[in-house]
Short mmCIF file of C-alpha atoms in Angstrom, two decimals:
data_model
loop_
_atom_site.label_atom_id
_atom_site.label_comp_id
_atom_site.label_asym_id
_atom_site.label_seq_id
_atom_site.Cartn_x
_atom_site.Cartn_y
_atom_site.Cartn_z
CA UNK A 268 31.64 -105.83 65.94
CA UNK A 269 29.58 -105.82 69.34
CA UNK A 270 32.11 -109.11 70.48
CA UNK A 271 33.93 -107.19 73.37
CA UNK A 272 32.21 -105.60 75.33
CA UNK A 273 33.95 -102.24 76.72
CA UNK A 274 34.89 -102.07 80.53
CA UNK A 275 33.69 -98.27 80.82
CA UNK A 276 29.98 -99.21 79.27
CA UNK A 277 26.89 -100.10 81.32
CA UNK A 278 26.17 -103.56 82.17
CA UNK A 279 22.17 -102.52 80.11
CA UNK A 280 22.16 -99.61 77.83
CA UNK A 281 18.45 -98.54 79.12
CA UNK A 282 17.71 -96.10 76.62
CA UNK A 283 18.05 -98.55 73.37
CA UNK A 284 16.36 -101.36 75.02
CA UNK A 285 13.62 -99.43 76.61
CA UNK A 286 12.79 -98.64 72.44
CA UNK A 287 13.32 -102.68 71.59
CA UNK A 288 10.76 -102.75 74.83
CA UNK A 289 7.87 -100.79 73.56
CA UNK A 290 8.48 -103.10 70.13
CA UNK A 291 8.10 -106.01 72.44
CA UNK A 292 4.79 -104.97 74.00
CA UNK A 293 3.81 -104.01 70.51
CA UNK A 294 4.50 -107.28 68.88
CA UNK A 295 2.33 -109.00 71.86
CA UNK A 296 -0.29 -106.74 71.60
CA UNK A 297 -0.38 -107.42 67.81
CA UNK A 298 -0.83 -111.05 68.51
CA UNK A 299 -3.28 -110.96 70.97
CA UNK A 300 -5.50 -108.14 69.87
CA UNK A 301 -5.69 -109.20 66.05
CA UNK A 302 -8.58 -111.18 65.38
CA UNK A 303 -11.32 -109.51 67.99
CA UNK A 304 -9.90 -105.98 66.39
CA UNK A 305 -11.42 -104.17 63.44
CA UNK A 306 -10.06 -103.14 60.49
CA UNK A 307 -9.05 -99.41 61.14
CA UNK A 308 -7.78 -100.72 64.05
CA UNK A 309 -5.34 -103.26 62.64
CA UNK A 310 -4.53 -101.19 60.49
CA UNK A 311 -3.38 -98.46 62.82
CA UNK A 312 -1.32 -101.40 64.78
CA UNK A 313 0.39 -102.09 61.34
CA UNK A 314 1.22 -98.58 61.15
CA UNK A 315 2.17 -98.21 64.35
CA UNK A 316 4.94 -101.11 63.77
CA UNK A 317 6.23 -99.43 61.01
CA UNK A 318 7.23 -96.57 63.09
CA UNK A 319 8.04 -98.64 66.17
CA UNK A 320 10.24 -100.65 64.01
CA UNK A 321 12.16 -98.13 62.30
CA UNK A 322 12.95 -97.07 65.89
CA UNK A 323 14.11 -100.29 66.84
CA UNK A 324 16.86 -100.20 64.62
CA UNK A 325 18.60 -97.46 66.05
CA UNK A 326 18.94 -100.01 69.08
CA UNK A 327 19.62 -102.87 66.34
CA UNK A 328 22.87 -100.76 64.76
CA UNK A 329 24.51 -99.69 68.33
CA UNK A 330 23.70 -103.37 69.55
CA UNK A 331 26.33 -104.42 66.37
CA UNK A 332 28.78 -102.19 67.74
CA UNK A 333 28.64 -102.09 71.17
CA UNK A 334 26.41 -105.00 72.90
CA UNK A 335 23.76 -103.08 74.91
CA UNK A 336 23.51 -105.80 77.52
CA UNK A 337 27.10 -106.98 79.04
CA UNK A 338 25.64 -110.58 80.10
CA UNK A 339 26.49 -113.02 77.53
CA UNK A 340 23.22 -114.85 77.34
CA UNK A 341 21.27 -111.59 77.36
CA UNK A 342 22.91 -110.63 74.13
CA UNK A 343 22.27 -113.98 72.44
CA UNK A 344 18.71 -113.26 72.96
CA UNK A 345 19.04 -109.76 71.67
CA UNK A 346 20.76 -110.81 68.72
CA UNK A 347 17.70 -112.41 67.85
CA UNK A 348 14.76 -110.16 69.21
CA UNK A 349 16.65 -106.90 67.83
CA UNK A 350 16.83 -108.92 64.50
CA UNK A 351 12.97 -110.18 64.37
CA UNK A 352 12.08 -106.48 65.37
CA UNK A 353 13.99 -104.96 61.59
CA UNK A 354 13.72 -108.08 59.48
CA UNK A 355 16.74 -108.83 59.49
CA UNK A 356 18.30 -112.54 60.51
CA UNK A 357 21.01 -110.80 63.19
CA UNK A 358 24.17 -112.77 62.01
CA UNK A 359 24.03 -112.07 58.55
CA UNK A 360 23.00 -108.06 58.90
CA UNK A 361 25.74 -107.67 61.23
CA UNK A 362 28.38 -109.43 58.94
CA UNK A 363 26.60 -106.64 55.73
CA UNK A 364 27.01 -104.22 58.17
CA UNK A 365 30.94 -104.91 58.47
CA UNK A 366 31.29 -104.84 54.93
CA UNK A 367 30.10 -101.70 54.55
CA UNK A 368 32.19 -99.85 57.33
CA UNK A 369 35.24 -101.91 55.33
CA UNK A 370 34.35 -100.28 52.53
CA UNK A 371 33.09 -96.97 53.69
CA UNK A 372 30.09 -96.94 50.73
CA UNK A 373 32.80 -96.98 48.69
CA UNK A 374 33.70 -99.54 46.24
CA UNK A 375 33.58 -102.97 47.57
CA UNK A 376 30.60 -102.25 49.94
CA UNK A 377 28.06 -104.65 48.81
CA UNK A 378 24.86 -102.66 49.85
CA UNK A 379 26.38 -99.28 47.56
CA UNK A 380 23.75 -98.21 44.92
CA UNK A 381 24.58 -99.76 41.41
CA UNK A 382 25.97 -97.18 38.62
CA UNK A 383 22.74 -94.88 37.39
CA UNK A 384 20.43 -95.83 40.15
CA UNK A 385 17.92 -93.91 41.52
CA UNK A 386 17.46 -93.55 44.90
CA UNK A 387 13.52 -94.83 45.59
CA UNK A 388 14.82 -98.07 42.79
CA UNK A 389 17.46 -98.34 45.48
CA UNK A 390 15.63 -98.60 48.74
CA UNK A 391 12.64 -100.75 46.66
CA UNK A 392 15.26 -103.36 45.96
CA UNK A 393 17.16 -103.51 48.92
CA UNK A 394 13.65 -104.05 51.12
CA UNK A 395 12.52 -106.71 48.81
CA UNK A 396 16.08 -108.70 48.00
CA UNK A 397 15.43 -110.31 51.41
CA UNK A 398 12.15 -111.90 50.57
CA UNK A 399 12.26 -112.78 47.13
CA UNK A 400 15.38 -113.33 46.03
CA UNK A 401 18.13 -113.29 48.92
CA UNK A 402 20.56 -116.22 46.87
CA UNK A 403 23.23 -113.30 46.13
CA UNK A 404 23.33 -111.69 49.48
CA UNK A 405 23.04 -114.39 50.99
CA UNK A 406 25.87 -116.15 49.41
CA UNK A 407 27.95 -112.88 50.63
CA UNK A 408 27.45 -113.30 54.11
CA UNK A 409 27.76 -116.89 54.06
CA UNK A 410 31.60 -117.03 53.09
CA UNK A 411 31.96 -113.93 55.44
CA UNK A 412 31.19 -116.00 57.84
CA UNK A 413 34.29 -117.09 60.25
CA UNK A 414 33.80 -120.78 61.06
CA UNK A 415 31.02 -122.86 62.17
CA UNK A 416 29.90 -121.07 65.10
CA UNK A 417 29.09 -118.15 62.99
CA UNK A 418 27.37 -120.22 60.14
CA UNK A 419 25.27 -121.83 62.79
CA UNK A 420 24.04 -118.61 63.70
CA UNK A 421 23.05 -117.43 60.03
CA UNK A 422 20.96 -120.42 60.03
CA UNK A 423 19.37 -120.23 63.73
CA UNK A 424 18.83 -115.92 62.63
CA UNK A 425 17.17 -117.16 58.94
CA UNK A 426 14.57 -119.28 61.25
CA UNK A 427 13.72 -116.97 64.03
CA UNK A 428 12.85 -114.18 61.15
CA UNK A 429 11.77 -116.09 58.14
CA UNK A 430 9.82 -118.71 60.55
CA UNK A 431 8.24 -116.04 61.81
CA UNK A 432 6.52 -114.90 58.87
CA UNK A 433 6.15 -118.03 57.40
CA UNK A 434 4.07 -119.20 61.44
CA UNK A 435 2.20 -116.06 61.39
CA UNK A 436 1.28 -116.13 57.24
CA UNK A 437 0.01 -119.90 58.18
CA UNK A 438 -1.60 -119.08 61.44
CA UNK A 439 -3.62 -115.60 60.44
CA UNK A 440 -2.71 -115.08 56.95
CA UNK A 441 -3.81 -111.38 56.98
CA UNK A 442 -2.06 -110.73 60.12
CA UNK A 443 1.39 -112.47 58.44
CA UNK A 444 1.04 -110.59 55.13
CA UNK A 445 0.50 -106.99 57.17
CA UNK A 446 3.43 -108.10 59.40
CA UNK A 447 5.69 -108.94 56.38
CA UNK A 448 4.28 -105.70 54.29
CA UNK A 449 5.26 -103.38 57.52
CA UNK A 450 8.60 -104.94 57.36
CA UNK A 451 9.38 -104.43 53.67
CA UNK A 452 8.09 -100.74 54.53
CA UNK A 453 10.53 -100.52 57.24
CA UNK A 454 13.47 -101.64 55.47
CA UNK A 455 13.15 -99.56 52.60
CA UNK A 456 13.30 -96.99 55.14
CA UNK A 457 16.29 -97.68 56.85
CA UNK A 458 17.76 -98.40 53.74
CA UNK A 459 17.14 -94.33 52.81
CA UNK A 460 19.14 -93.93 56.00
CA UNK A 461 22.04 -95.27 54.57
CA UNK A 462 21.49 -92.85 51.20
CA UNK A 463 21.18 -89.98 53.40
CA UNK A 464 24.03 -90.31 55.23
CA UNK A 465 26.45 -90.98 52.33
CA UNK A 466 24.83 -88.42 50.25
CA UNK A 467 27.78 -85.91 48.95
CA UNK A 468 30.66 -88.09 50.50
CA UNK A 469 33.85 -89.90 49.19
CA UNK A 470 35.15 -93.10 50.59
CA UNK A 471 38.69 -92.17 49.23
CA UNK A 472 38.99 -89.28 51.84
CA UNK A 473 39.05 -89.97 55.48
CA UNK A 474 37.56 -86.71 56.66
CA UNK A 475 34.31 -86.88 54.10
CA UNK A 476 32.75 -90.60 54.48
CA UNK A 477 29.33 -89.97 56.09
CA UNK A 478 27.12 -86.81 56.88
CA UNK A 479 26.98 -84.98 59.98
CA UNK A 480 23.35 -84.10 61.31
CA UNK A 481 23.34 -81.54 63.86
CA UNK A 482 19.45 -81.88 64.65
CA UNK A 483 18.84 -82.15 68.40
CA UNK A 484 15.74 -84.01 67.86
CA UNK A 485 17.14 -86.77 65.95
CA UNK A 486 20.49 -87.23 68.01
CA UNK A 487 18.44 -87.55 71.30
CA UNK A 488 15.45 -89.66 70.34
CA UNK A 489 18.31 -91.95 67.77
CA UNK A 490 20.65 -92.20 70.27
CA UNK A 491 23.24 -89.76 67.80
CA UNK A 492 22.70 -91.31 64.92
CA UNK A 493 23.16 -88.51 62.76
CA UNK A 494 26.48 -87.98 63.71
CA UNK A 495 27.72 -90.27 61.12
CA UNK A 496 31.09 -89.36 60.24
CA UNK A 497 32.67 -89.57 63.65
CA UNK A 498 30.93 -93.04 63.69
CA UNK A 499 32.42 -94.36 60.61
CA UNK A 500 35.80 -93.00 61.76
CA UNK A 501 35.32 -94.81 65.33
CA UNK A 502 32.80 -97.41 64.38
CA UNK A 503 33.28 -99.26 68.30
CA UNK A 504 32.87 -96.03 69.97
CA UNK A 505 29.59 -95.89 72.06
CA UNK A 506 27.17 -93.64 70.91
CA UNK A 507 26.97 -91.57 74.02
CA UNK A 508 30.73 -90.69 73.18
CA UNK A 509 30.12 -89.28 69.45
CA UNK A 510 29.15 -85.91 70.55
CA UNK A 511 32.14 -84.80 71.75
CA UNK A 512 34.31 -86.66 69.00
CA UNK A 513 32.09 -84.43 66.36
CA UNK A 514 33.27 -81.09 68.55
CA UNK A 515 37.15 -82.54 68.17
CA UNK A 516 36.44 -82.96 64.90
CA UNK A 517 35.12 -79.91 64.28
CA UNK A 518 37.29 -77.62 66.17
CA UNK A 519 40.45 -80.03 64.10
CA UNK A 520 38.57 -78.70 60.78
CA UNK A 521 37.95 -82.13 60.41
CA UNK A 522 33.82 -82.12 59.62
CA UNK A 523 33.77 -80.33 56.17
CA UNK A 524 30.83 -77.70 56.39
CA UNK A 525 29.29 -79.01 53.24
CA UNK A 526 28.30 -82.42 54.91
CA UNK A 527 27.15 -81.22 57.86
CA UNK A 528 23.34 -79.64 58.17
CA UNK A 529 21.04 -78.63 60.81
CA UNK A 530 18.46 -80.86 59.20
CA UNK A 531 17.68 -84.84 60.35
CA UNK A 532 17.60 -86.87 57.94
CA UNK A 533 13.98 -87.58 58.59
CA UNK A 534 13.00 -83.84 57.46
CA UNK A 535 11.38 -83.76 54.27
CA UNK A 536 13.80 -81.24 52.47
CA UNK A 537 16.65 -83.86 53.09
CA UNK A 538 14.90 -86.87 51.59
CA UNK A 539 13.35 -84.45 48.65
CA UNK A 540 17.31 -83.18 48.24
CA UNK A 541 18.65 -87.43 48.31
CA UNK A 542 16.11 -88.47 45.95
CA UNK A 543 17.00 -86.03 43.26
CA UNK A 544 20.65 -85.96 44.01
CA UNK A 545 20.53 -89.66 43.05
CA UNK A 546 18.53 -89.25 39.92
CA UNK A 547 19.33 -92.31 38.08
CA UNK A 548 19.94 -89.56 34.82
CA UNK A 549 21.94 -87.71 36.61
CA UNK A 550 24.02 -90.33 38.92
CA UNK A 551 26.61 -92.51 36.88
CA UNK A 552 29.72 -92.92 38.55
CA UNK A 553 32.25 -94.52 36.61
CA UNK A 554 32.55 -98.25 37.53
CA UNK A 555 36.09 -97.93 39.42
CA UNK A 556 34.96 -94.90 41.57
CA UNK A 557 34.59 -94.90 45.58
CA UNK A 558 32.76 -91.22 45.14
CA UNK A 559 29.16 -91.18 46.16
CA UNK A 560 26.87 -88.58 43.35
CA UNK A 561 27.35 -85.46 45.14
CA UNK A 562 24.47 -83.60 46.39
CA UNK A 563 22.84 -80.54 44.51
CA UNK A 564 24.23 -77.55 46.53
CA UNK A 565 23.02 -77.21 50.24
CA UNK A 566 22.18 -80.53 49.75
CA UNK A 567 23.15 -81.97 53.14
#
């Protein structure tokens, strides 16, 4: 993914990198305002990163599938920025990423919840596997990796992120350990994304692999990200184009009424409805099934 860049697509998407921009002036701010700020107000930058980072990976995931810059060393640089701004070392996120549209959620896809989890086990372990004990994943993407070019970028992507940390937990110790605890925060929220939006589906049936969210708000400020089924059906097509492949899909009887909701995934009743749907008494798929737990009714 994001390796061709498509002759009809703008030579900067503006809208996703105007969001990695405000994390950019954020992250500088950070730096420079830290140690003559107080602590409410270093906290409130922290939490302002959280949310600022979450955003940023709306731009991270259309950046893996279509680049949002078309000149070459512009999206080397993004690679890396858009990775330092979610945590994640860009190479090896993107090749975890391409897993899991192989694989649909399904079995195979190595970031699927394990038989009987719960949901908040599942996001808790998925934000801290990259800090504490990354061997396993990281062994995954390693011999996903095609050649030497590709291996040399894992490497380069660990640095950038995990030197990072390591200069900042070194150079102001409280600002690295907020930085690093805003980032665990973060990814265990994306990570819900990925619950929500496979909540209820099947990996085994082509018209029921990811959720549809109709909500205007989250479509327009996540550049469509709710519209998750006609992405995993066209994973290279760019966002701006997802609307009307959801209304062909639709009007084809395609989008199956019981994954699609008015709701964004961000609404409370949604994450109340995923965390219970994957109650870890109630969700334990047998060990050869591509089936996600389906969702209590109305769930989605």
């Amino acid at each position: 993914m994001a390796t061709r860049f498509p002759a009809d697509a703008p030579a900067l998407d503006l809208p996703n990198l105007g969001v990695h921009a405000l994390w950019a002036g954020w992250f500088g701010v950070l730096l420079r305002a830290w140690d003559a700020a107080p602590v409410p107000t270093r906290a409130a930058l922290l939490l302002a990163g959280v949310a600022l980072q979450f955003w940023s990976y709306a731009a991270l995931h259309n950046h893996m599938h279509v680049p949002l810059a078309r000149s070459r060393p512009l999206r080397f640089v993004l690679h890396r920025t858009l990775g330092l701004a979610c945590g994640f070392p860009y190479r090896g996120y993107h090749l975890h990423h391409l897993n899991h549209h192989r694989f649909d959620n399904g079995e195979g896809d190595w970031g699927r919840l394990r038989p009987g989890e719960a949901a908040l086990h599942y996001c808790a372990r998925w934000a801290l596997t990259p800090w504490l004990w990354p061997w396993v994943a990281l062994g995954k993407v390693w011999g996903a990796a095609r050649g030497r070019a590709q291996r040399l970028e894992l490497l380069l992507d660990f640095a950038v992120v995990d030197g990072t940390v390591v200069a900042l937990l070194v150079w102001r110790p409280a600002l690295g350990a907020g930085y690093l605890a805003g980032l665990v925060v973060t990814q265990g929220c994306i990570h819900y994304l990925n619950l929500a939006a496979h909540h209820g589906t099947d990996a085994r049936e082509r018209t029921q692999l990811a959720n549809t969210s109709r909500s205007r708000f989250y479509n327009r400020w996540f550049f469509n990200a709710g519209l998750h089924q006609a992405h995993h059906l066209r994973p290279q097509l760019p966002w701006r184009a997802l609307e009307a492949l959801t209304r062909e899909l639709e009007r084809e009887g395609r989008l199956p009424v019981h994954l699609t909701t008015g709701l964004s995934p961000l609404h409370p009743a949604w994450a109340a409805r995923v965390v219970r749907g994957y109650d870890a008494r109630a969700c334990k798929p047998p060990a050869d099934s591509r089936t996600t737990p389906a969702p209590p009714s109305g769930a989605t």
